Amino acid sequence: EAQVTQNPRYLITVTGKKLTVTCSQNMNHEYMSWYRQDPGLGLRQIYYSMNVEVTDKGDVPEGYKVSRKEKRNFPLILESPSPNQTSLYFCASSPRISNQPQHFGDGTRLSIL
Amino acid sequence: AQTVTQSQPEMSVQEAETVTLSCTYDTSESDYYLFWYKQPPSRQMILVIRQEAYKQQNATENRFSVNFQKAAKSFSLKISDSQLGDAAMYFCAYRFDGGSQGNLIFGKGTKLSVKP
């Protein structure tokens, strides 16, 4: 089954404690992206990757890091989480062609205390 | 910069009736793609329908159809014969990746309630 898998689904942690949200897709997609969803703001892109070893900042990259060492994996790293990063996070992937819809993971709810 | 605007934060429809959700966008590009995503309480992002800007014909997927007005930069979603399972948050999204981020630009969403 074609899917994007995020882990964990939920996490409550404290300020400053490094965390990683994993994302894996099994569709051989070149393009992967992270979004955060906040009430009243919709979804905003954090980082994206056009292919292996190619990553770039989206619209709200501050406080986040990513890596793309393998085509299927695109982890999101919060080196020193802060309360303003409490949000719902989505990983998405798609073929490089832009008319193809992005496939989303089920979301990760992060709470930073 | 491209923007997407959904002017209706909340909408309500009676079961079996028809409802239209509005979406406008701003872009200087001529080739792009538009999508409607549904987010039920389970939080999943589910693609409802998509439209290529170069196609004049409006996309249709079963009970879901769009009214795409390119000159007006309008992309509304019509849900016919509304069902209880249609209750969700609906996001309109735009995508153009001519050398840029390739990201989806989302509107802020419209929360649809379906009354039995």
PDB file of C-alpha atoms in Angstrom, chain A residues 4-79:
ATOM      1  CA  VAL A   4       3.679   8.190   3.929  1.00  0.00           C
ATOM      2  CA  THR A   5       4.471   7.133   7.482  1.00  0.00           C
ATOM      3  CA  GLN A   6       5.217   9.588  10.264  1.00  0.00           C
ATOM      4  CA  ASN A   7       6.350   8.791  13.759  1.00  0.00           C
ATOM      5  CA  PRO A   8       5.479   9.538  16.461  1.00  0.00           C
ATOM      6  CA  ARG A   9       1.806  10.464  16.057  1.00  0.00           C
ATOM      7  CA  TYR A  10       1.802  12.334  19.351  1.00  0.00           C
ATOM      8  CA  LEU A  11       4.587  13.728  21.509  1.00  0.00           C
ATOM      9  CA  ILE A  12       4.629  15.868  24.598  1.00  0.00           C
ATOM     10  CA  THR A  13       8.064  17.114  25.564  1.00  0.00           C
ATOM     11  CA  VAL A  14       9.835  19.994  27.272  1.00  0.00           C
ATOM     12  CA  THR A  15      11.630  23.042  26.011  1.00  0.00           C
ATOM     13  CA  GLY A  16      15.155  22.410  24.818  1.00  0.00           C
ATOM     14  CA  LYS A  17      15.019  18.623  24.541  1.00  0.00           C
ATOM     15  CA  LYS A  18      16.048  17.633  21.026  1.00  0.00           C
ATOM     16  CA  LEU A  19      13.535  15.591  19.097  1.00  0.00           C
ATOM     17  CA  THR A  20      13.170  14.013  15.675  1.00  0.00           C
ATOM     18  CA  VAL A  21      10.002  13.271  13.763  1.00  0.00           C
ATOM     19  CA  THR A  22      10.565  10.598  11.171  1.00  0.00           C
ATOM     20  CA  CYS A  23       8.936  10.452   7.753  1.00  0.00           C
ATOM     21  CA  SER A  24       9.166   7.608   5.288  1.00  0.00           C
ATOM     22  CA  GLN A  25       7.459   7.047   1.923  1.00  0.00           C
ATOM     23  CA  ASN A  26       7.305   3.881  -0.165  1.00  0.00           C
ATOM     24  CA  MET A  27       6.336   5.428  -3.516  1.00  0.00           C
ATOM     25  CA  ASN A  28       9.824   6.330  -4.767  1.00  0.00           C
ATOM     26  CA  HIS A  29       8.856   9.992  -4.819  1.00  0.00           C
ATOM     27  CA  GLU A  30      11.542  12.568  -5.512  1.00  0.00           C
ATOM     28  CA  TYR A  31       9.821  15.430  -3.728  1.00  0.00           C
ATOM     29  CA  MET A  32       9.217  15.526   0.023  1.00  0.00           C
ATOM     30  CA  SER A  33       8.095  18.314   2.263  1.00  0.00           C
ATOM     31  CA  TRP A  34       7.235  19.225   5.838  1.00  0.00           C
ATOM     32  CA  TYR A  35       4.304  21.446   6.796  1.00  0.00           C
ATOM     33  CA  ARG A  36       2.999  22.731  10.066  1.00  0.00           C
ATOM     34  CA  GLN A  37      -0.674  23.399  10.660  1.00  0.00           C
ATOM     35  CA  ASP A  38      -1.837  25.999  13.132  1.00  0.00           C
ATOM     36  CA  PRO A  39      -5.411  27.146  13.826  1.00  0.00           C
ATOM     37  CA  GLY A  40      -6.449  29.981  11.557  1.00  0.00           C
ATOM     38  CA  LEU A  41      -3.256  29.773   9.508  1.00  0.00           C
ATOM     39  CA  GLY A  42      -3.745  26.682   7.381  1.00  0.00           C
ATOM     40  CA  LEU A  43      -0.648  24.685   6.461  1.00  0.00           C
ATOM     41  CA  ARG A  44       2.703  26.323   5.943  1.00  0.00           C
ATOM     42  CA  GLN A  45       5.807  24.746   4.469  1.00  0.00           C
ATOM     43  CA  ILE A  46       8.813  24.321   6.751  1.00  0.00           C
ATOM     44  CA  TYR A  47      11.382  22.583   4.522  1.00  0.00           C
ATOM     45  CA  TYR A  48      11.330  20.668   1.303  1.00  0.00           C
ATOM     46  CA  SER A  49      13.568  18.334  -0.674  1.00  0.00           C
ATOM     47  CA  MET A  50      13.671  17.914  -4.435  1.00  0.00           C
ATOM     48  CA  ASN A  51      15.752  14.733  -4.204  1.00  0.00           C
ATOM     49  CA  VAL A  52      18.437  12.973  -2.190  1.00  0.00           C
ATOM     50  CA  GLU A  53      20.890  15.418  -0.608  1.00  0.00           C
ATOM     51  CA  VAL A  54      18.867  18.382  -1.944  1.00  0.00           C
ATOM     52  CA  THR A  55      16.972  20.324   0.710  1.00  0.00           C
ATOM     53  CA  ASP A  56      15.868  23.914   1.052  1.00  0.00           C
ATOM     54  CA  LYS A  57      13.956  26.228   3.339  1.00  0.00           C
ATOM     55  CA  GLY A  58      10.253  26.752   3.018  1.00  0.00           C
ATOM     56  CA  ASP A  59       8.266  29.615   4.460  1.00  0.00           C
ATOM     57  CA  VAL A  60       8.758  28.953   8.176  1.00  0.00           C
ATOM     58  CA  PRO A  61      12.129  27.162   8.619  1.00  0.00           C
ATOM     59  CA  GLU A  62      13.358  28.807  11.839  1.00  0.00           C
ATOM     60  CA  GLY A  63      14.083  26.298  14.574  1.00  0.00           C
ATOM     61  CA  TYR A  64      13.994  23.239  12.313  1.00  0.00           C
ATOM     62  CA  LYS A  65      16.482  21.083  10.459  1.00  0.00           C
ATOM     63  CA  VAL A  66      16.024  18.301   7.920  1.00  0.00           C
ATOM     64  CA  SER A  67      18.125  15.773   6.068  1.00  0.00           C
ATOM     65  CA  ARG A  68      17.611  13.630   2.970  1.00  0.00           C
ATOM     66  CA  LYS A  69      20.234  10.896   2.932  1.00  0.00           C
ATOM     67  CA  GLU A  70      17.924   8.338   1.378  1.00  0.00           C
ATOM     68  CA  LYS A  71      15.127   8.860  -1.092  1.00  0.00           C
ATOM     69  CA  ARG A  72      12.465   7.374   1.143  1.00  0.00           C
ATOM     70  CA  ASN A  73      13.274   9.191   4.403  1.00  0.00           C
ATOM     71  CA  PHE A  74      12.973  12.852   5.331  1.00  0.00           C
ATOM     72  CA  PRO A  75      13.254  13.413   9.095  1.00  0.00           C
ATOM     73  CA  LEU A  76      12.369  16.706  10.768  1.00  0.00           C
ATOM     74  CA  ILE A  77      14.705  17.705  13.596  1.00  0.00           C
ATOM     75  CA  LEU A  78      13.985  20.188  16.362  1.00  0.00           C
ATOM     76  CA  GLU A  79      17.378  20.807  17.987  1.00  0.00           C
TER      77      GLU A  79
END
